[in-house]
Amino acid sequence: MVGEKAKKTKKELVGFLTGTLGIALATAILKFFEFEQFLYNVALVFILVVLLIASRFGLWPGIAVSILGLLSLNYFFITPFGTLYIDSAAGVVAVVSFLVAAIITSEIAAHARRNTEQAKLGQQETSALNQVNVAVLGEAQPAPMLQQVVRQVTQNSEAGFAALYTATPDQPDQLTLNASYPEVPAAGPPPSFSSALVDSSFNRKEPIYARLEGQGRTAYLPLLRGEQALGVLFVFLKEPKETTKRKPSAEKEKEVFEPQERRWFQILANQAALAVDHANLIAENALVASLKETDRLKSMLLGLVSHELRTPITAIKTAVAGLKDAGTELEPDELTEYVEIIDQESDRLSRLISNLLDLSRIEAGRLVPQKGLYFLPEIVGQTIDRLTRANALAHHPVEACFEDDLPLVPLDYLQIEQVVSNLLENAVKYSPVNKPISVEVCQASRFVTTPFQPGERPGETEKTERVPGVMVEIADRGSGIPETELGHIFEKFYRVAPGREARLTNPVPGSGLGLAICKGIIEAHSGQIWAENRQGGGSIFSFWLPIRSV
């Protein structure tokens, strides 16, 4: 759309010169074959030339060629030859009829040409708008969506640079750069940009056009939703060489762009406004969903604390009350029982508080593994021994299988020990008494998606590769996990009741934090953790750690 007026003038001049050549060539051929006596045949040939020129180059070249054809017809083919004088009424009728027919032909051909051009332009606009809509609907996140919109605006307006400035809901009067194409360099926007005009267009809610001497033309287009301004779309078009350099002029802003260009810019601005509005809705929905989730988790946390804390505190309080009863002499066995109750319930309280603290560190991103090279079977074996000594595995024999020649793995010893301990305790909770628990450690490779290094592969952001590592599997012989629950069991406070149907009347006690903590720790190690049902009954919890940095 750049320099449309200059292009149109150039095209009309080419059409006139082509028509002149066509009339001259047709005249030479007709004179050579002595067509003077076939006047109406000559007129039809000239009208054919006019038709071709008008349909290809427009109305004015067609009319100009019509006049040339009239002069040639009169001078070479109407008596007396070699002069523009007409000595008969028949000659006058022929000349006038030719001129009328040629002009009508030019108008019809030019009209058909205009309709064709408008249809092509409409098709181009529809295609461009479709590309913008695809950019809006193809991205789920606001930032990449707006970046794609600006890119499409730049490409479809033949612009050298475009930028999108938007207001935030909490600061509706302040504009910030949200997206640009090409991206704004570290030095800042190009010299063609004016922050004052951005603010002016935003506040006035009107487009501003300006021509910059020796650089090009700029458009500042407000993005409106009804009466509300959402932002400003800035577009910079380089000045073509044949355009005369002018200084910026607010009074002559309508001369900067042709009406067709301004109309197209307004269409693009409207689409960009829809995209910004859509992005704001996405952000608002995400905020609402986050608040709802926060409220849900808060309610669950309050319920957990009120239930999980009340039970051990009540037990401790009862035991302490029994010990303080001075009027009652306790037997040694009773005394031991009270002390064990206090000790066990204190451990239960300690684990709950520890889990809550670990979860808060994971949520805040402060869980940083202190890695060293360790032998995973050693960690698993020591964890099994510790839980066995604590009678946590008293009713569940453990079947351990460790693959030979396993490599050392970079990990945080205490954190991975906690993961193994949580998974073993989870298997105990959901396994029938005296049913074995299987533990296997082996080498395994997994597909991992990692970002490209700067300059590694331009235009691409991430890659998927198979990474070697070590996998730990802990399998129980319980009733398994309902398929509908497999995708949720690692969520905070999520509980799965025993049996094929979830949430039965006798749920297994627990806080619903252990698996969420396992997931946070493994992901902090760039590993993977998942669960699946075991063939023959029960479930398998697996985690995988890479043997190199990912």
CSV table of N, CA and C in Angstrom, one decimal, residues 11 313 318 463 541:
chain,number,residue,atom,x,y,z
A,11,LYS,N,1.4,3.6,-13.7
A,11,LYS,CA,0.7,2.6,-14.5
A,11,LYS,C,-0.1,3.2,-15.6
A,313,ILE,N,-3.3,-33.8,68.8
A,313,ILE,CA,-3.3,-33.0,70.0
A,313,ILE,C,-4.3,-33.5,71.1
A,318,THR,N,-4.9,-36.2,76.2
A,318,THR,CA,-5.4,-37.3,77.0
A,318,THR,C,-4.3,-38.0,77.8
A,463,LYS,N,13.9,-28.2,22.2
A,463,LYS,CA,14.1,-29.5,21.5
A,463,LYS,C,13.7,-30.6,22.5
A,541,PHE,N,4.5,-46.6,41.5
A,541,PHE,CA,4.9,-45.3,41.5
A,541,PHE,C,6.4,-45.3,41.0
